[in-house]
Coordinates of C-alpha atoms in Angstrom, one line a residue:
Chain A
X1 CA -225.7 40.6 39.8
X2 CA -227.4 38.0 37.6
X3 CA -230.2 37.3 40.2
X4 CA -232.0 34.1 39.3
X5 CA -230.7 32.2 36.2
X6 CA -232.6 29.3 34.6
X7 CA -231.4 26.9 31.9
X8 CA -232.5 26.0 29.4
X9 CA -234.8 28.8 28.3
X10 CA -236.5 26.6 25.7
X11 CA -236.9 22.8 25.4
X12 CA -238.9 20.4 23.3
X13 CA -239.4 16.9 24.5
X14 CA -241.1 13.8 23.3
X15 CA -243.5 12.0 25.7
X16 CA -241.6 9.7 28.0
X17 CA -238.3 11.6 27.8
X18 CA -236.6 13.0 30.8
X19 CA -234.9 16.3 31.5
X20 CA -233.7 18.5 34.2
X21 CA -234.3 22.2 34.5
X22 CA -231.5 24.1 36.3
X23 CA -231.8 27.1 38.5
X24 CA -229.1 29.1 40.3
X25 CA -229.3 32.3 42.3
X26 CA -226.5 34.6 43.4
X27 CA -228.3 36.5 46.1
X28 CA -227.4 34.2 49.0
X29 CA -231.1 33.4 49.5
X30 CA -232.0 30.4 51.6
X31 CA -235.4 29.6 50.1
X32 CA -235.9 28.5 46.5
X33 CA -239.1 27.6 44.5
X34 CA -240.3 26.1 41.3
X35 CA -243.5 27.2 39.8
X36 CA -245.3 26.3 36.6
X37 CA -247.5 28.6 34.6
X38 CA -249.9 27.3 31.9
X39 CA -251.2 29.6 29.2
X40 CA -253.5 32.3 30.5
X41 CA -253.2 30.9 34.1
X42 CA -251.6 31.9 37.3
X43 CA -248.5 30.3 38.7
X44 CA -248.7 27.0 40.6
X45 CA -246.1 26.0 43.1
X46 CA -244.5 22.6 42.3
X47 CA -241.8 22.3 45.0
X48 CA -239.9 24.5 47.3
X49 CA -236.8 24.4 49.4
X50 CA -236.7 26.3 52.6
X51 CA -233.0 25.8 53.0
X52 CA -230.1 23.8 51.7
X53 CA -230.9 20.1 52.3
X54 CA -234.7 20.4 52.6
X55 CA -237.4 20.2 50.0
X56 CA -241.2 20.1 50.2
X57 CA -244.1 19.6 47.9
X58 CA -246.2 22.5 46.7
X59 CA -249.6 22.4 45.0
X60 CA -248.7 20.2 42.0
X61 CA -245.7 18.0 42.7
X62 CA -246.8 14.9 40.8
X63 CA -244.5 14.0 37.9
X64 CA -241.6 16.1 39.2
X65 CA -238.6 15.6 41.5
X66 CA -236.3 18.3 42.8
X67 CA -232.8 18.5 44.2
X68 CA -231.3 21.3 46.3
X69 CA -227.8 20.8 45.2
X70 CA -226.3 23.5 47.4
X71 CA -227.4 26.9 48.6
X72 CA -227.2 28.4 45.1
X73 CA -228.8 25.7 43.0
X74 CA -232.2 24.1 42.9
X75 CA -233.0 21.7 40.0
X76 CA -236.3 20.3 38.7
X77 CA -236.5 17.0 37.0
X78 CA -239.1 15.4 34.8
X79 CA -238.5 11.7 34.8
X80 CA -241.1 10.8 32.1
X81 CA -242.4 13.9 30.4
X82 CA -246.1 14.0 29.5
X83 CA -248.0 16.5 27.3
X84 CA -249.7 17.9 30.4
X85 CA -246.4 19.1 31.6
X86 CA -246.1 21.6 28.7
X87 CA -245.8 24.9 30.5
X88 CA -243.5 27.7 31.4
X89 CA -241.5 26.9 34.5
X90 CA -240.3 29.7 36.8
X91 CA -237.7 29.4 39.5
X92 CA -237.6 31.9 42.3
X93 CA -235.7 32.6 45.5
X94 CA -236.3 34.5 48.7
X95 CA -234.9 35.2 52.1
X96 CA -235.8 33.0 55.0
X97 CA -236.9 34.2 58.3
X98 CA -237.8 37.6 56.9
X99 CA -241.6 37.9 56.8
X100 CA -241.5 40.0 53.6
X101 CA -241.9 37.1 51.3
X102 CA -240.5 38.9 48.3
X103 CA -239.7 36.4 45.6
X104 CA -237.1 37.1 42.9
X105 CA -238.0 35.2 39.7
X106 CA -235.9 33.9 36.8
X107 CA -236.9 34.5 33.2
X108 CA -238.6 31.2 32.8
X109 CA -238.1 28.0 30.9
X110 CA -240.5 27.1 28.2
X111 CA -241.1 23.4 27.9
X112 CA -243.1 21.7 25.2
X113 CA -243.9 18.0 25.4
X114 CA -245.1 16.4 22.2
Chain B
X1 CA -253.8 28.0 53.7
X2 CA -255.0 31.5 53.0
X3 CA -256.5 32.0 49.6
X4 CA -257.2 35.2 47.7
X5 CA -259.9 36.3 45.3
X6 CA -259.5 39.0 42.7
X7 CA -261.4 40.2 39.7
X8 CA -260.4 38.4 36.6
X9 CA -259.9 41.5 34.5
X10 CA -260.1 45.3 34.5
X11 CA -260.0 48.0 31.9
X12 CA -258.7 51.5 32.3
X13 CA -257.5 54.5 30.3
X14 CA -254.2 56.2 30.4
X15 CA -253.9 58.8 33.2
X16 CA -256.6 57.2 35.4
X17 CA -256.1 55.8 38.8
X18 CA -256.7 52.0 39.0
X19 CA -257.8 50.2 42.2
X20 CA -257.6 46.4 42.3
X21 CA -259.2 44.8 45.3
X22 CA -258.3 41.4 46.7
X23 CA -260.2 39.5 49.4
X24 CA -258.4 37.2 51.8
X25 CA -260.9 36.2 54.4
X26 CA -258.7 33.6 56.0
X27 CA -255.6 35.6 56.5
X28 CA -253.6 34.6 59.5
X29 CA -252.2 36.9 62.1
X30 CA -248.6 36.7 60.9
X31 CA -249.3 36.9 57.1
X32 CA -248.3 39.8 55.0
X33 CA -250.0 40.8 51.8
X34 CA -247.9 41.1 48.7
X35 CA -248.7 42.2 45.2
X36 CA -246.8 41.2 42.1
X37 CA -246.9 42.3 38.5
X38 CA -246.3 40.1 35.5
X39 CA -245.7 41.1 31.9
X40 CA -246.1 38.5 29.1
X41 CA -243.1 36.1 28.8
X42 CA -241.6 37.4 32.1
X43 CA -241.5 36.2 35.7
X44 CA -243.6 38.1 38.2
X45 CA -242.1 41.2 39.8
X46 CA -242.6 42.4 43.3
X47 CA -244.7 45.7 43.5
X48 CA -245.5 46.3 47.1
X49 CA -246.2 44.6 50.4
X50 CA -248.0 45.5 53.6
X51 CA -249.3 44.2 56.9
X52 CA -251.9 46.8 57.8
X53 CA -253.1 50.4 57.1
X54 CA -251.4 52.0 54.1
X55 CA -248.1 51.5 52.4
X56 CA -246.9 53.6 49.6
X57 CA -243.8 53.3 47.4
X58 CA -242.8 54.9 44.1
X59 CA -245.1 52.8 42.0
X60 CA -248.2 52.0 44.0
X61 CA -250.1 52.3 47.2
X62 CA -251.6 49.4 49.2
X63 CA -254.6 49.9 51.5
X64 CA -255.4 47.4 54.1
X65 CA -258.4 47.8 56.4
X66 CA -258.3 47.0 60.1
X67 CA -259.8 43.5 59.7
X68 CA -257.2 42.7 57.0
X69 CA -259.7 40.5 55.1
X70 CA -259.1 42.5 52.0
X71 CA -256.6 44.8 50.4
X72 CA -256.6 47.3 47.5
X73 CA -253.7 48.0 45.2
X74 CA -253.8 51.5 43.9
X75 CA -251.9 52.5 40.7
X76 CA -251.9 56.2 40.2
X77 CA -252.1 57.6 36.7
X78 CA -251.6 54.4 34.8
X79 CA -249.9 54.3 31.4
X80 CA -250.0 51.8 28.6
X81 CA -246.9 50.1 30.1
X82 CA -249.0 49.2 33.2
X83 CA -250.9 46.6 31.1
X84 CA -250.1 43.4 32.9
X85 CA -251.4 40.7 35.2
X86 CA -251.5 41.7 38.9
X87 CA -251.4 39.0 41.6
X88 CA -252.4 39.4 45.2
X89 CA -250.7 36.9 47.5
X90 CA -251.0 36.1 51.2
X91 CA -247.9 34.2 52.3
X92 CA -247.8 31.3 54.6
X93 CA -245.0 31.7 57.1
X94 CA -244.2 28.1 57.9
X95 CA -242.8 26.5 61.0
X96 CA -239.3 26.2 59.4
X97 CA -239.4 30.0 58.8
X98 CA -239.7 29.5 55.0
X99 CA -242.3 31.5 53.2
X100 CA -244.7 29.6 50.9
X101 CA -246.4 31.8 48.4
X102 CA -249.4 30.6 46.5
X103 CA -250.4 32.6 43.4
X104 CA -254.0 32.9 42.4
X105 CA -255.2 33.6 38.9
X106 CA -254.5 37.3 39.1
X107 CA -256.2 40.3 37.5
X108 CA -255.5 41.2 33.9
X109 CA -255.3 45.0 33.6
X110 CA -255.7 46.5 30.2
X111 CA -254.8 50.2 29.9
X112 CA -256.2 51.8 26.7
X113 CA -255.0 55.0 25.1

């Protein structure tokens, strides 16, 4: 199994450009998450999706939009990129209704906004 | 929203036991305590999870006192490859049965030869 797959792994944008980060999981998980991690910092939750068709804001949602395309896929869109959005973005998934809370992470997408 | 507090960094030597303590004073009755490990340029990886008392697996032990306001991750006989950032999380089990996990800043463990 591939687990959680993120694309692209690296991206450089200019201020004001838009892009979408893609995430897919093959573990039949209901919940999916997007986190960002700035250098030397912990992870911060951007958005999450408890199940197909639902999305909710996390700690730092401003400047982002998400789409839960189906059970497998959860995308993160930057409509007008800003240098403050330079970060590593991690997608994760987990079971729903199981109070173990174990998250399975992708390898990350490194975004640089110039 | 339960928050956690951990030491920013710790140093140890190969072969020693390392204990990392996390405080979570506002933990809710149905919250579990989970620890993750993160290596540079990788996503976090689940280490261990517990609700109360002691949990042990092949890589670590987790000690949780009766009041559950803190927990201690114990890594026996660490090696250089255990150098990583360790995160303590207390999950929020939400009304829709999703689990919202908020990461803190973590503890940077450096294992020296």
